[in-house]
Tab-separated table of C-alpha atoms in Angstrom:
chain	number	residue	atom	x	y	z
A	13	MET	CA	0.000	0.000	0.000
A	14	MET	CA	2.753	2.440	0.988
A	15	PRO	CA	4.352	3.988	-2.096
A	16	GLU	CA	8.090	3.661	-2.545
A	17	PHE	CA	10.033	6.929	-2.118
A	18	GLY	CA	13.590	5.634	-2.311
A	19	LYS	CA	16.081	8.086	-0.886
A	20	TYR	CA	13.463	10.805	-0.528
A	21	THR	CA	11.552	9.060	2.272
A	22	VAL	CA	12.620	11.588	4.892
A	23	THR	CA	11.788	14.528	2.639
A	24	ILE	CA	8.292	13.375	1.835
A	25	LEU	CA	7.263	11.849	5.145
A	26	GLY	CA	8.827	14.774	7.000
A	27	SER	CA	7.045	17.468	5.044
A	28	TRP	CA	3.710	15.627	4.998
A	29	GLY	CA	4.051	14.782	8.668
A	30	ALA	CA	4.854	18.370	9.621
A	31	THR	CA	1.952	19.663	7.512
A	32	LEU	CA	-0.584	17.261	8.952
A	33	ALA	CA	0.672	17.830	12.506
A	34	LEU	CA	0.450	21.626	12.156
A	35	LEU	CA	-2.994	21.472	10.568
A	36	ALA	CA	-4.201	19.040	13.238
A	37	GLY	CA	-2.834	21.343	15.930
A	38	LEU	CA	-4.572	24.354	14.390
A	39	ILE	CA	-7.882	22.482	14.127
A	40	LEU	CA	-7.569	21.201	17.681
A	41	VAL	CA	-6.783	24.634	19.119
A	42	THR	CA	-9.676	26.157	17.160
A	43	LEU	CA	-12.152	23.536	18.367
A	44	MET	CA	-10.953	23.611	21.966
A	45	ARG	CA	-11.070	27.390	22.272
A	46	GLY	CA	-14.453	27.389	20.515
A	47	ALA	CA	-15.879	24.864	22.983
A	48	LYS	CA	-14.412	26.719	25.952
A	49	VAL	CA	-15.805	30.090	24.947
A	50	LYS	CA	-19.163	28.567	24.092
A	51	ARG	CA	-19.365	26.930	27.525
A	52	ALA	CA	-18.310	30.108	29.329
A	53	LEU	CA	-20.833	32.199	27.406
A	54	LYS	CA	-23.624	29.749	28.199
A	55	ALA	CA	-22.722	29.748	31.893
A	56	GLN	CA	-22.626	33.550	31.921
A	57	GLU	CA	-25.986	33.824	30.188
A	58	GLU	CA	-27.552	31.350	32.629
A	59	ARG	CA	-26.205	33.239	35.602
A	60	MET	CA	-27.444	36.580	34.351
A	61	LYS	CA	-30.883	35.087	33.692
A	62	THR	CA	-31.173	33.829	37.262
A	63	ASP	CA	-29.703	36.977	38.739
A	64	GLY	CA	-32.345	38.975	37.043
B	49	MET	CA	-25.199	50.406	21.150
B	50	SER	CA	-25.864	50.871	17.491
B	51	ILE	CA	-27.665	48.297	15.449
B	52	TRP	CA	-24.421	47.098	13.837
B	53	GLU	CA	-23.056	45.973	17.170
B	54	TYR	CA	-25.770	43.479	17.780
B	55	ALA	CA	-27.920	42.706	14.768
B	56	ASN	CA	-25.178	41.769	12.377
B	57	PRO	CA	-23.278	39.308	14.551
B	58	VAL	CA	-26.583	37.584	15.284
B	59	LYS	CA	-27.321	37.268	11.618
B	60	PHE	CA	-23.777	36.054	11.003
B	61	MET	CA	-24.125	33.454	13.749
B	62	GLN	CA	-27.371	32.192	12.211
B	63	THR	CA	-26.046	32.061	8.667
B	64	SER	CA	-22.691	30.568	9.592
B	65	GLY	CA	-24.315	28.024	11.894
B	66	TRP	CA	-26.475	26.878	9.024
B	67	LEU	CA	-23.549	26.938	6.601
B	68	LEU	CA	-21.022	25.170	8.803
B	69	PRO	CA	-22.030	21.494	8.280
B	70	TRP	CA	-21.989	22.024	4.507
B	71	VAL	CA	-18.581	23.644	4.580
B	72	VAL	CA	-17.177	20.888	6.772
B	73	GLY	CA	-18.603	18.343	4.335
B	74	ALA	CA	-17.043	20.135	1.369
B	75	THR	CA	-13.694	20.286	3.187
B	76	VAL	CA	-13.684	16.549	3.855
B	77	LEU	CA	-14.801	15.814	0.305
B	78	THR	CA	-12.001	17.866	-1.281
B	79	LEU	CA	-9.118	17.725	1.180
B	80	VAL	CA	-9.091	13.985	1.854
B	81	PRO	CA	-9.308	12.817	-1.783
B	82	GLY	CA	-6.891	15.538	-2.859
B	83	LEU	CA	-4.246	14.524	-0.336
B	84	VAL	CA	-4.781	10.765	-0.766
B	85	TRP	CA	-4.597	11.133	-4.546
B	86	GLY	CA	-1.466	13.233	-4.271
B	87	PHE	CA	0.236	10.957	-1.764
B	88	PHE	CA	-0.575	7.499	-3.110
B	89	PHE	CA	-1.622	7.702	-6.736
B	90	THR	CA	0.631	10.146	-8.513
B	91	PRO	CA	3.593	9.137	-10.632
B	92	VAL	CA	7.160	10.094	-9.812
B	93	ALA	CA	8.525	12.964	-11.892
B	94	ALA	CA	11.637	12.355	-13.921
B	95	GLU	CA	13.203	15.649	-12.913
B	96	PHE	CA	12.399	15.750	-9.211
B	97	GLY	CA	12.024	12.073	-8.308
B	98	ALA	CA	9.540	11.249	-5.607
B	99	THR	CA	9.970	14.703	-4.062
B	100	VAL	CA	7.278	15.939	-6.426
B	101	LYS	CA	4.798	14.710	-3.844
B	102	VAL	CA	5.753	17.576	-1.551
B	103	ILE	CA	3.972	20.039	-3.828
B	104	TYR	CA	0.549	18.700	-2.827
B	105	VAL	CA	1.026	20.273	0.599
B	106	HIS	CA	3.582	22.980	-0.206
B	107	VAL	CA	1.789	24.796	-3.015
B	108	PRO	CA	-1.688	24.885	-1.388
B	109	ALA	CA	-0.222	26.166	1.882
B	110	ALA	CA	1.827	28.834	0.111
B	111	THR	CA	-1.148	29.907	-2.026
B	112	LEU	CA	-3.298	30.270	1.065
B	113	ALA	CA	-0.594	32.036	3.072
B	114	ILE	CA	-0.687	34.916	0.601
B	115	ASN	CA	-4.413	34.887	-0.047
B	116	ILE	CA	-5.281	34.873	3.645
B	117	TRP	CA	-3.304	38.084	4.061
B	118	VAL	CA	-5.227	39.580	1.145
B	119	MET	CA	-8.469	38.474	2.780
B	120	MET	CA	-7.358	40.125	6.030
B	121	LEU	CA	-6.569	43.302	4.103
B	122	VAL	CA	-10.056	43.344	2.571
B	123	ALA	CA	-11.686	42.578	5.922
B	124	SER	CA	-9.668	45.350	7.609
B	125	LEU	CA	-10.706	47.813	4.914
B	126	ILE	CA	-14.366	46.870	5.368
B	127	TRP	CA	-13.986	47.383	9.108
B	128	LEU	CA	-12.228	50.720	8.763
B	129	ILE	CA	-14.737	52.056	6.250
B	130	ARG	CA	-18.033	50.447	7.223
B	131	ARG	CA	-17.368	49.744	10.946
B	132	HIS	CA	-18.688	46.223	10.479
B	133	HIS	CA	-17.628	44.314	13.604
B	134	VAL	CA	-17.810	40.828	12.132
B	135	SER	CA	-15.322	41.947	9.519
B	136	ALA	CA	-12.709	42.973	12.085
B	137	LEU	CA	-13.221	39.742	14.003
B	138	ALA	CA	-12.900	37.715	10.801
B	139	ALA	CA	-9.544	39.375	10.119
B	140	LYS	CA	-8.441	38.531	13.653
B	141	ALA	CA	-9.667	34.957	13.251
B	142	ALA	CA	-7.856	34.510	9.930
B	143	ALA	CA	-4.404	35.613	11.104
B	144	PRO	CA	-3.384	32.449	13.019
B	145	ILE	CA	-4.557	30.296	10.112
B	146	GLY	CA	-2.427	32.349	7.749
B	147	MET	CA	0.530	32.089	10.094
B	148	VAL	CA	0.262	28.292	10.221
B	149	MET	CA	-0.023	28.142	6.429
B	150	THR	CA	3.110	30.273	6.074
B	151	LEU	CA	4.905	28.013	8.515
B	152	ILE	CA	3.824	24.906	6.591
B	153	ALA	CA	5.044	26.436	3.343
B	154	LEU	CA	8.411	27.254	4.952
B	155	ILE	CA	8.867	23.841	6.582
B	156	THR	CA	7.830	21.778	3.563
B	157	GLY	CA	10.016	24.024	1.432
B	158	ALA	CA	12.958	23.299	3.726
B	159	PHE	CA	12.343	19.553	3.505
B	160	TRP	CA	12.185	19.835	-0.260
B	161	GLY	CA	15.191	22.097	-0.574
B	162	GLN	CA	17.396	19.762	1.412
B	163	PRO	CA	17.738	17.016	-1.266
B	164	MET	CA	17.061	19.281	-4.267
B	165	TRP	CA	19.239	22.302	-3.545
B	166	GLY	CA	21.434	20.565	-0.974
B	167	THR	CA	20.451	22.970	1.777
B	168	TRP	CA	17.596	23.360	4.232
B	169	TRP	CA	17.468	27.088	3.806
B	170	GLU	CA	18.564	29.404	1.051
B	171	TRP	CA	18.217	33.210	1.061
B	172	ASP	CA	16.172	33.058	-2.047
B	173	PRO	CA	13.707	35.947	-2.627
B	174	ARG	CA	10.639	33.738	-2.356
B	175	LEU	CA	11.807	32.071	0.826
B	176	THR	CA	12.866	35.395	2.275
B	177	SER	CA	9.541	36.997	1.401
B	178	PHE	CA	7.712	34.188	3.160
B	179	LEU	CA	9.842	34.621	6.239
B	180	ILE	CA	8.982	38.329	6.225
B	181	LEU	CA	5.305	37.495	5.684
B	182	PHE	CA	5.557	35.217	8.721
B	183	LEU	CA	6.955	38.128	10.761
B	184	PHE	CA	4.076	40.329	9.610
B	185	TYR	CA	1.589	37.701	10.776
B	186	LEU	CA	3.348	37.510	14.149
B	187	GLY	CA	3.334	41.290	14.589
B	188	TYR	CA	-0.310	41.534	13.584
B	189	MET	CA	-1.357	38.834	16.056
B	190	ALA	CA	0.799	40.298	18.827
B	191	LEU	CA	-0.832	43.709	18.388
B	192	TRP	CA	-4.296	42.138	18.681
B	193	GLU	CA	-3.247	40.409	21.883
B	194	ALA	CA	-1.634	43.477	23.407
B	195	ILE	CA	-4.536	45.932	23.251
B	196	GLU	CA	-7.350	45.634	25.783
B	197	ASN	CA	-10.126	47.649	24.166
B	198	PRO	CA	-11.480	45.530	21.272
B	199	ASP	CA	-12.461	48.463	19.059
B	200	THR	CA	-9.084	50.163	19.492
B	201	ALA	CA	-7.384	46.854	18.734
B	202	ALA	CA	-9.486	46.400	15.618
B	203	ASP	CA	-8.674	49.909	14.384
B	204	LEU	CA	-4.949	49.712	15.046
B	205	THR	CA	-4.510	46.239	13.592
B	206	GLY	CA	-6.519	47.396	10.586
B	207	VAL	CA	-4.130	50.287	9.987
B	208	LEU	CA	-1.164	47.971	10.558
B	209	CYS	CA	-2.592	45.532	8.008
B	210	LEU	CA	-2.844	48.294	5.394
B	211	VAL	CA	0.663	49.632	5.943
B	212	GLY	CA	2.026	46.098	6.329
B	213	SER	CA	0.537	45.053	2.997
B	214	VAL	CA	2.329	47.848	1.179
B	215	PHE	CA	5.619	47.002	2.855
B	216	ALA	CA	5.183	43.262	2.342
B	217	VAL	CA	4.870	43.860	-1.395
B	218	LEU	CA	7.813	46.281	-1.324
B	219	SER	CA	9.936	43.750	0.561
B	220	ARG	CA	9.041	41.110	-2.000
B	221	TYR	CA	10.420	43.186	-4.871
B	222	ALA	CA	13.355	44.411	-2.815
B	223	ALA	CA	14.230	40.781	-2.092
B	224	ILE	CA	14.075	39.897	-5.794
B	225	PHE	CA	16.468	42.720	-6.498
B	226	TRP	CA	18.688	41.696	-3.574
B	227	ASN	CA	19.257	38.114	-4.602
B	228	GLN	CA	18.258	36.290	-7.755
B	229	GLY	CA	16.663	33.080	-6.660
B	230	LEU	CA	16.816	29.364	-7.026
B	231	HIS	CA	13.090	28.886	-6.649
B	232	GLN	CA	11.213	27.905	-9.796
B	233	GLY	CA	8.461	30.200	-11.049
B	234	SER	CA	4.813	29.765	-10.243
B	235	THR	CA	3.647	26.203	-10.557
B	236	LEU	CA	0.221	27.344	-11.661
B	237	SER	CA	-0.453	30.320	-13.824
B	238	LEU	CA	-3.467	31.174	-15.864
B	239	ASP	CA	-1.888	33.225	-18.599
B	240	LYS	CA	0.765	30.763	-19.645
B	241	GLU	CA	0.437	27.387	-21.260
B	242	GLN	CA	0.010	24.780	-18.620
B	243	HIS	CA	3.509	23.723	-17.766
B	244	ILE	CA	2.934	20.790	-15.528
B	245	ALA	CA	1.250	17.669	-16.769
B	246	ASP	CA	-2.357	16.829	-15.952
B	247	VAL	CA	-1.403	13.866	-13.754
B	248	TYR	CA	0.167	16.311	-11.273
B	249	TRP	CA	-2.106	19.227	-11.944
B	250	GLN	CA	-5.456	17.581	-11.199
B	251	PRO	CA	-4.681	16.320	-7.685
B	252	LEU	CA	-2.889	19.598	-6.962
B	253	VAL	CA	-5.956	21.660	-7.830
B	254	LEU	CA	-8.047	19.341	-5.678
B	255	SER	CA	-5.600	19.815	-2.793
B	256	ILE	CA	-5.659	23.587	-3.160
B	257	GLY	CA	-9.442	23.435	-3.140
B	258	GLY	CA	-9.282	21.265	-0.031
B	259	PHE	CA	-6.935	23.637	1.775
B	260	GLY	CA	-9.166	26.529	0.738
B	261	MET	CA	-12.262	24.815	2.130
B	262	LEU	CA	-10.371	23.983	5.301
B	263	PHE	CA	-9.550	27.679	5.626
B	264	VAL	CA	-13.219	28.620	5.198
B	265	THR	CA	-14.245	26.069	7.822
B	266	LEU	CA	-11.661	27.225	10.333
B	267	LEU	CA	-12.430	30.862	9.572
B	268	LEU	CA	-16.138	30.359	10.281
B	269	LEU	CA	-15.406	28.424	13.468
B	270	ARG	CA	-12.887	30.963	14.744
B	271	THR	CA	-15.027	33.972	13.844
B	272	ARG	CA	-17.942	32.400	15.712
B	273	THR	CA	-15.665	31.900	18.688
B	274	GLU	CA	-14.508	35.524	18.516
B	275	ILE	CA	-18.107	36.773	18.396
B	276	ARG	CA	-19.045	34.630	21.389
B	277	SER	CA	-15.971	35.771	23.267
B	278	ARG	CA	-16.840	39.411	22.549
B	279	ARG	CA	-20.396	38.843	23.791
B	280	LEU	CA	-19.049	37.086	26.873
B	281	LYS	CA	-16.869	40.080	27.666
B	282	ALA	CA	-19.776	42.466	27.179
B	283	LEU	CA	-21.977	40.415	29.497
B	284	GLU	CA	-19.286	40.220	32.163
B	285	GLN	CA	-18.852	43.954	31.982
B	286	ARG	CA	-22.583	44.536	32.300
B	287	GLU	CA	-22.668	42.250	35.311
B	288	ARG	CA	-19.877	44.166	36.966
B	289	MET	CA	-21.625	47.459	36.301
B	290	ALA	CA	-24.918	46.257	37.783
C	254	MET	CA	5.554	73.986	14.168
C	255	ILE	CA	9.046	75.312	14.623
C	256	ALA	CA	8.246	75.877	18.290
C	257	LEU	CA	7.180	72.255	18.566
C	258	LEU	CA	10.376	71.090	16.884
C	259	ALA	CA	12.471	73.240	19.213
C	260	ARG	CA	10.566	71.943	22.226
C	261	ASP	CA	11.053	68.297	21.223
C	262	LEU	CA	14.734	68.838	20.596
C	263	ARG	CA	15.165	70.582	23.952
C	264	LEU	CA	13.362	67.786	25.746
C	265	ALA	CA	15.454	65.148	24.026
C	266	ILE	CA	18.690	66.879	24.954
C	267	ARG	CA	17.647	67.669	28.495
C	268	ALA	CA	16.435	64.107	29.089
C	269	GLY	CA	20.037	63.151	28.451
C	270	GLY	CA	21.120	60.571	25.980
C	271	GLY	CA	19.072	61.931	23.111
C	272	PHE	CA	22.214	62.435	21.090
C	273	GLY	CA	24.622	60.366	23.119
C	274	LEU	CA	22.759	57.163	23.818
C	275	GLY	CA	22.091	56.186	20.228
C	276	LEU	CA	25.672	56.905	19.264
C	277	ALA	CA	27.061	54.950	22.215
C	278	PHE	CA	24.851	52.022	21.285
C	279	PHE	CA	26.055	52.256	17.685
C	280	LEU	CA	29.662	52.203	18.931
C	281	ILE	CA	29.002	49.158	21.106
C	282	VAL	CA	27.507	47.236	18.189
C	283	VAL	CA	30.525	48.108	16.059
C	284	THR	CA	32.857	47.024	18.884
C	285	LEU	CA	31.101	43.736	19.532
C	286	VAL	CA	30.942	42.570	15.934
C	287	PRO	CA	34.688	41.810	15.584
C	288	PHE	CA	34.491	39.798	18.812
C	289	GLY	CA	31.726	37.778	17.207
C	290	VAL	CA	33.216	37.193	13.754
C	291	GLY	CA	36.940	37.466	14.409
C	292	PRO	CA	39.414	40.284	13.827
C	293	GLN	CA	40.380	39.501	10.196
C	294	GLY	CA	40.268	42.718	8.212
C	295	GLU	CA	38.988	41.237	4.981
C	296	ILE	CA	35.980	39.630	6.627
C	297	LEU	CA	35.150	42.854	8.447
C	298	ALA	CA	35.502	44.850	5.240
C	299	ARG	CA	33.013	42.592	3.504
C	300	ILE	CA	30.354	42.840	6.197
C	301	ALA	CA	31.068	46.433	7.274
C	302	SER	CA	28.232	48.025	5.301
C	303	GLY	CA	25.736	45.521	6.644
C	304	ILE	CA	26.894	45.989	10.237
C	305	LEU	CA	26.755	49.756	9.977
C	306	TRP	CA	23.252	49.622	8.551
C	307	LEU	CA	22.070	47.139	11.171
C	308	GLY	CA	23.635	49.265	13.898
C	309	ALA	CA	21.815	52.331	12.582
C	310	LEU	CA	18.554	50.360	12.519
C	311	LEU	CA	18.885	49.157	16.101
C	312	ALA	CA	20.114	52.495	17.447
C	313	CYS	CA	17.104	54.128	15.815
C	314	LEU	CA	14.807	51.541	17.393
C	315	LEU	CA	16.112	52.285	20.904
C	316	SER	CA	14.563	55.699	21.263
C	317	LEU	CA	11.336	55.061	19.364
C	318	ASP	CA	9.116	54.264	22.315
C	319	ARG	CA	9.776	57.697	23.782
C	320	ILE	CA	8.519	59.602	20.744
C	321	PHE	CA	4.909	59.769	21.924
C	322	ALA	CA	4.946	58.006	25.290
C	323	LEU	CA	5.870	61.038	27.434
C	324	ASP	CA	3.453	63.340	25.633
C	325	PHE	CA	0.746	60.695	25.967
C	326	GLU	CA	1.248	60.336	29.709
C	327	ASP	CA	1.221	64.022	30.621
C	328	GLY	CA	-1.653	64.785	28.263
C	329	SER	CA	0.192	67.121	25.927
C	330	LEU	CA	-0.581	64.755	23.058
C	331	ASP	CA	-4.280	65.544	23.568
C	332	LEU	CA	-3.449	69.229	23.317
C	333	LEU	CA	-1.413	68.660	20.172
C	334	ALA	CA	-4.263	66.669	18.653
C	335	THR	CA	-6.667	69.578	19.175
C	336	ALA	CA	-4.106	72.219	18.191
C	337	PRO	CA	-4.665	74.256	15.026
C	338	ILE	CA	-1.921	72.395	13.142
C	339	PRO	CA	-2.992	69.008	11.734
C	340	LEU	CA	-1.908	65.911	13.612
C	341	GLU	CA	-0.130	64.662	10.486
C	342	ALA	CA	2.147	67.693	10.710
C	343	VAL	CA	2.758	67.039	14.408
C	344	VAL	CA	3.775	63.487	13.572
C	345	THR	CA	6.103	64.672	10.837
C	346	ILE	CA	7.724	67.182	13.192
C	347	LYS	CA	8.138	64.473	15.823
C	348	ALA	CA	9.780	62.243	13.240
C	349	LEU	CA	12.058	65.095	12.228
C	350	ALA	CA	13.048	65.710	15.851
C	351	HIS	CA	13.748	62.009	16.282
C	352	TRP	CA	15.835	62.009	13.118
C	353	ILE	CA	17.859	65.043	14.240
C	354	THR	CA	18.600	63.470	17.613
C	355	THR	CA	19.364	59.909	16.424
C	356	GLY	CA	19.582	59.676	12.627
C	357	LEU	CA	21.716	62.707	11.964
C	358	PRO	CA	24.411	61.932	14.602
C	359	LEU	CA	24.645	58.414	13.173
C	360	VAL	CA	25.094	59.765	9.667
C	361	LEU	CA	27.837	62.078	10.894
C	362	ALA	CA	29.606	59.456	13.002
C	363	ALA	CA	29.292	56.568	10.554
C	364	PRO	CA	32.578	57.250	8.701
C	365	LEU	CA	34.492	57.067	11.990
C	366	PHE	CA	32.956	53.743	12.855
C	367	ALA	CA	33.486	52.556	9.291
C	368	VAL	CA	37.233	52.992	9.832
C	369	LEU	CA	37.033	50.536	12.708
C	370	LEU	CA	35.422	48.011	10.385
C	371	HIS	CA	37.893	48.441	7.482
C	372	LEU	CA	35.221	49.694	5.089
C	373	PRO	CA	36.829	49.934	1.632
C	374	GLY	CA	37.657	53.476	0.487
C	375	PRO	CA	35.182	54.062	-2.349
C	376	ALA	CA	32.299	52.952	-0.145
C	377	TYR	CA	32.510	55.907	2.269
C	378	LEU	CA	30.696	58.266	-0.055
C	379	TRP	CA	27.906	55.767	-0.659
C	380	LEU	CA	27.673	54.914	3.034
C	381	GLU	CA	27.019	58.575	3.770
C	382	VAL	CA	24.574	58.944	0.888
C	383	SER	CA	22.669	55.791	1.805
C	384	LEU	CA	22.390	56.675	5.497
C	385	LEU	CA	21.394	60.232	4.694
C	386	LEU	CA	18.685	59.009	2.336
C	387	GLY	CA	17.573	56.031	4.387
C	388	THR	CA	17.486	57.121	8.023
C	389	PRO	CA	14.587	59.609	7.603
C	390	ALA	CA	12.427	56.673	6.493
C	391	LEU	CA	13.480	54.780	9.626
C	392	SER	CA	12.366	57.653	11.851
C	393	VAL	CA	9.037	58.094	10.064
C	394	LEU	CA	8.262	54.365	10.153
C	395	GLY	CA	9.290	54.464	13.793
C	396	THR	CA	6.637	57.065	14.552
C	397	PHE	CA	4.097	54.721	13.014
C	398	GLY	CA	5.126	51.872	15.332
C	399	ALA	CA	5.258	54.262	18.291
C	400	ALA	CA	1.780	55.560	17.423
C	401	LEU	CA	0.359	52.030	17.331
C	402	THR	CA	1.787	51.093	20.726
C	403	VAL	CA	1.462	54.429	22.528
C	404	GLY	CA	-1.330	53.327	24.835
C	405	LEU	CA	0.399	50.149	25.963
C	406	LYS	CA	2.226	49.625	29.224
C	407	ARG	CA	4.914	47.344	27.893
C	408	GLY	CA	5.063	48.290	24.247
C	409	GLY	CA	8.821	48.145	23.732
C	410	LEU	CA	9.241	44.586	22.499
C	411	LEU	CA	6.033	44.699	20.494
C	412	LEU	CA	7.225	47.931	18.917
C	413	SER	CA	10.354	46.184	17.612
C	414	LEU	CA	8.304	43.303	16.230
C	415	LEU	CA	6.020	45.729	14.407
C	416	VAL	CA	8.637	48.145	13.104
C	417	LEU	CA	11.543	45.936	12.082
C	418	PRO	CA	9.730	44.129	9.231
C	419	LEU	CA	8.808	47.554	7.855
C	420	TYR	CA	12.524	48.405	7.722
C	421	VAL	CA	13.306	45.540	5.348
C	422	PRO	CA	13.102	47.424	2.017
C	423	THR	CA	15.132	50.380	3.325
C	424	LEU	CA	17.758	48.041	4.768
C	425	ILE	CA	18.016	46.001	1.579
C	426	PHE	CA	18.453	48.975	-0.730
C	427	GLY	CA	20.619	50.929	1.714
C	428	ALA	CA	23.095	48.132	2.345
C	429	GLU	CA	23.037	47.140	-1.316
C	430	LEU	CA	23.921	50.698	-2.314
C	431	VAL	CA	26.995	50.649	-0.069
C	432	ARG	CA	28.006	47.178	-1.236
C	433	ARG	CA	27.744	48.113	-4.893
C	434	GLY	CA	29.519	51.385	-4.225
C	435	ALA	CA	32.370	49.493	-2.548
C	436	GLU	CA	32.749	47.197	-5.543
C	437	GLY	CA	32.431	50.001	-8.066
C	438	MET	CA	29.300	48.544	-9.626
C	439	ALA	CA	26.331	50.486	-11.013
C	440	ILE	CA	24.475	52.138	-8.159
C	441	GLU	CA	21.582	53.849	-9.925
C	442	VAL	CA	18.919	51.258	-9.114
C	443	PRO	CA	19.436	50.968	-5.343
C	444	LEU	CA	20.043	54.708	-5.109
C	445	THR	CA	16.792	55.654	-6.788
C	446	MET	CA	14.833	52.919	-5.018
C	447	LEU	CA	16.149	53.999	-1.620
C	448	ALA	CA	15.319	57.628	-2.324
C	449	GLY	CA	11.898	56.653	-3.670
C	450	ILE	CA	11.027	54.550	-0.639
C	451	THR	CA	12.084	57.310	1.719
C	452	ALA	CA	10.133	59.940	-0.216
C	453	ALA	CA	6.982	57.807	-0.309
C	454	THR	CA	7.344	56.884	3.360
C	455	VAL	CA	7.831	60.466	4.486
C	456	ALA	CA	4.890	61.586	2.381
C	457	LEU	CA	2.358	58.873	3.241
C	458	VAL	CA	3.140	57.139	6.536
C	459	PRO	CA	2.430	60.232	8.740
C	460	PHE	CA	-1.237	59.865	7.735
C	461	ALA	CA	-1.261	56.308	9.074
C	462	SER	CA	0.562	57.385	12.255
C	463	ALA	CA	-1.870	60.246	12.831
C	464	ALA	CA	-4.804	57.886	12.317
C	465	ALA	CA	-3.324	55.487	14.890
C	466	ILE	CA	-2.838	58.307	17.399
C	467	ARG	CA	-6.426	59.485	16.944
C	468	VAL	CA	-7.602	55.943	17.681
C	469	ASN	CA	-5.443	55.778	20.786
C	470	LEU	CA	-6.653	59.144	22.077
C	471	ARG	CA	-10.320	58.233	21.588
């Protein structure tokens, strides 16, 4: 299944690996911050509703 | 509070919330096949060997790195002229994505340059310009972080984006003058005859589309987060005032 | 406007270091470089123009955060903003005062420091020309960075991050002009580009700086 890269294995796997890792990190950070802010906003809205 | 402050973000939240599943779907449908096609099912080029496979991540990232800055410039202009809050927040949300894209372009370029040019880094105009672009992204993001008042931050980063754009372009041409490069010309251009074969070109276009859709997805997500965070701050402030 | 210029110059001199500090910093950079790269004359001669330009850049950066900060704190910036002269003119005057206190001394002292770095003979003229043409742009761009960060408590490091990328074109053409001058090559292109960048910067960037100050005073 894995294609043969010969002497360029490091080049290709390295660049693809770095790309996918950076993109995954960016997506993860985006989702985590999104979830955190969403939760905090919900909590704040609830509290203000009960407070009056 | 004027109507822009509240009505438009609400409308944006509604529209983007409705749009989001579709955009995510489009991202998966373009990015995954594009990358899989590029990685597993493309032939090896005679000139570059197997390293040709790097272009399926390098070129889309580099294309986006520049276009995201242009998008930020347009969004900043809309903010400065129309005072449209979502626009300023979209520019803020786009900057980290652009920075990561620039970083990907630099890193994959280094991996590619190592066997091809025999060096990880060369002070070639294109590489240098990308490094400078990276610095501009860093400065822009740092200015957003540093300023407390969100409207002041939006205004100042907007002005910085305008001035930065001019100087980024200037630096690009100064760098060309400074050192003639090793880097080959554009891989894709519309005005010339196609100069790479279809077998490489088709998966590459699909990958660029995939990266582009990924950008749109992340941009929507991050802008939504920024809007929520702004609302959260406003609510907290109101609570403290009461 | 002349009164404002005189006032800024007086303040810079009285605060001490306006003239001296930048020059001393420039001298330190020039002294440290041979320790870093070794004392061989031919190596120093090759990198002299670059070192001198970098030194000028960094020395200019040192005093940037004071351009507006003091006036912002004691409220005189508010007065200047409502004064009958336009804020763009105020910014330009401030840049001029900054240039006279840091840029001009560097231009004058550069040949002395160039001797320390074994700069080749024909390059002296072009070193002077390039610094004279380039340093005003550094001061004006500096006011832009200072205007962006004027409201911030710890703006110094951020200021460098914002301003230094803007210095790239000036640095490239300035250093290139000296290098070509040293090797006796054609200098028209870097000379005209450097002058053009400075002219455009001096003409246009004060508007951006004034806009940033208005935002910060809001």
